[in-house]
Amino acid sequence: MIPQDMTILHKPEEGKLGDCFRACLASLFHLETTEVPHFVELPTGEWWDATVAWVQERGWIPVYIEASDWIPPGWSIRCGHSPRGFTHSVICLDGQMQHDPHPSQNGLVDTTGWMLFCPTATTFITAITQGHAAGSG
């Protein structure tokens, strides 16, 4: 992971959607923030499919898991709300925040879900439904 920061702060009153998610993807894929599409600018329902296609082109499959007591192993994007009251994303390793792409570095006040990146979706889903991490028994 190479930390990248947001290039667009969230200012809905000015019609600007912050690019924290894009900065998180850039960090995990060792790119500059501006090298990653700003997926959340796409219409509702289209941004996820575009994200999946982009990540798959890089040899990974993104999997979104709703928040629960489970903490994902390895690198992930944690989604939730910032102290500023907006939806926000940060980078975590084994559930612990490693980088907040917002200049404040204040992280999240809650967790709504996790985005994980797996070499295959089948292996990951099997591990989750059996209640243990892949390869641990």
Coordinates of C-alpha atoms in Angstrom, one line a residue:
M1 CA 0.0 0.0 0.0
I2 CA 1.3 3.4 -1.0
P3 CA -0.8 6.1 0.7
Q4 CA -2.6 8.5 -1.7
D5 CA -4.7 11.5 -0.6
M6 CA -7.9 12.8 -1.9
T7 CA -7.7 15.4 -4.7
I8 CA -11.4 16.4 -4.4
L9 CA -12.9 17.3 -1.0
H10 CA -16.6 16.5 -0.6
K11 CA -18.5 19.7 -1.0
P12 CA -22.1 18.8 -2.0
E13 CA -23.2 22.4 -1.8
E14 CA -20.8 23.0 -4.7
G15 CA -21.8 19.8 -6.5
K16 CA -18.4 18.1 -5.7
L17 CA -18.3 14.5 -4.6
G18 CA -15.2 13.7 -2.6
D19 CA -12.8 11.1 -4.0
C20 CA -11.8 9.2 -0.9
F21 CA -12.8 5.9 -2.4
R22 CA -10.7 6.6 -5.5
A23 CA -7.8 7.6 -3.3
C24 CA -8.2 4.3 -1.4
L25 CA -8.2 2.3 -4.6
A26 CA -5.1 4.2 -5.8
S27 CA -3.3 3.5 -2.5
L28 CA -3.9 -0.2 -2.7
F29 CA -3.1 -0.5 -6.4
H30 CA 0.1 1.7 -6.1
L31 CA -1.3 4.4 -8.4
E32 CA -1.8 8.1 -8.2
T33 CA -5.3 9.1 -7.2
T34 CA -5.9 10.8 -10.6
E35 CA -5.0 7.5 -12.4
V36 CA -8.2 5.9 -10.9
P37 CA -11.6 6.7 -12.3
H38 CA -13.9 8.7 -9.9
F39 CA -16.4 5.9 -9.8
V40 CA -18.8 7.5 -7.4
E41 CA -19.5 10.2 -9.9
L42 CA -21.3 7.6 -12.0
P43 CA -25.1 7.2 -11.7
T44 CA -26.4 5.1 -8.8
G45 CA -26.2 1.5 -9.8
E46 CA -23.4 2.0 -12.3
W47 CA -20.5 2.8 -10.1
W48 CA -20.2 -0.7 -8.5
D49 CA -20.2 -2.5 -11.9
A50 CA -17.6 -0.1 -13.2
T51 CA -15.5 -0.6 -10.0
V52 CA -15.7 -4.4 -10.4
A53 CA -14.6 -4.3 -14.0
W54 CA -11.7 -1.9 -13.2
V55 CA -10.5 -4.1 -10.3
Q56 CA -10.9 -7.3 -12.3
E57 CA -8.7 -5.9 -15.1
R58 CA -6.0 -5.8 -12.4
G59 CA -6.4 -9.4 -11.4
W60 CA -8.5 -9.0 -8.3
I61 CA -12.2 -9.3 -7.4
P62 CA -13.7 -6.8 -5.1
V63 CA -16.1 -8.1 -2.5
Y64 CA -18.3 -5.9 -0.3
I65 CA -19.3 -7.2 3.1
E66 CA -21.8 -5.4 5.3
A67 CA -20.5 -4.4 8.7
S68 CA -20.7 -7.1 11.5
D69 CA -18.5 -8.3 14.3
W70 CA -16.2 -9.9 11.7
I71 CA -12.9 -8.1 11.0
P72 CA -11.4 -8.8 7.7
P73 CA -7.8 -10.0 7.5
G74 CA -5.3 -8.3 5.3
W75 CA -5.8 -5.0 3.4
S76 CA -9.3 -3.6 2.9
I77 CA -11.2 -0.5 2.4
R78 CA -13.4 0.3 5.4
C79 CA -16.6 2.3 4.6
G80 CA -18.6 4.4 7.1
H81 CA -19.1 7.9 8.1
S82 CA -16.5 10.6 8.8
P83 CA -16.7 13.0 11.8
R84 CA -17.8 15.5 9.2
G85 CA -21.0 13.5 8.7
F86 CA -20.3 12.2 5.2
T87 CA -19.9 8.8 3.8
H88 CA -16.2 8.1 3.8
S89 CA -13.6 5.4 3.0
V90 CA -10.2 4.6 4.7
I91 CA -7.5 1.9 4.2
C92 CA -7.2 -0.8 6.9
L93 CA -4.9 -3.7 7.5
D94 CA -6.4 -6.5 9.7
G95 CA -9.2 -4.1 10.6
Q96 CA -6.9 -1.3 11.8
M97 CA -6.8 2.0 10.0
Q98 CA -3.5 2.6 8.2
H99 CA -4.5 5.6 6.0
D100 CA -7.2 8.1 5.8
P101 CA -7.1 9.9 2.5
H102 CA -8.8 13.0 3.9
P103 CA -6.4 15.8 5.0
S104 CA -7.8 15.7 8.6
Q105 CA -6.8 12.1 9.0
N106 CA -9.7 11.7 11.5
G107 CA -10.9 8.3 10.2
L108 CA -14.4 7.0 10.7
V109 CA -16.9 7.3 13.5
D110 CA -18.7 4.0 12.4
T111 CA -18.4 1.2 9.9
T112 CA -21.0 0.3 7.4
G113 CA -19.0 -2.2 5.5
W114 CA -15.7 -3.5 4.1
M115 CA -14.4 -3.9 0.6
L116 CA -12.0 -6.8 0.2
F117 CA -9.9 -7.8 -2.8
C118 CA -9.6 -11.5 -3.5
P119 CA -7.9 -13.4 -6.3
T120 CA -11.1 -15.4 -6.7
A121 CA -14.6 -14.7 -5.4
T122 CA -15.4 -18.4 -4.9
T123 CA -12.5 -19.0 -2.4
F124 CA -13.4 -15.9 -0.4
I125 CA -17.2 -16.6 -0.2
T126 CA -16.5 -20.3 0.8
A127 CA -14.2 -19.1 3.6
I128 CA -16.7 -16.5 4.9
T129 CA -19.7 -18.9 4.8
Q130 CA -17.7 -21.5 6.8
G131 CA -16.7 -18.9 9.4
H132 CA -13.0 -18.9 8.9
A133 CA -10.3 -17.2 6.8
A134 CA -9.2 -18.8 3.6
G135 CA -6.4 -21.3 4.1
S136 CA -6.9 -21.5 7.9
G137 CA -8.2 -25.0 8.2

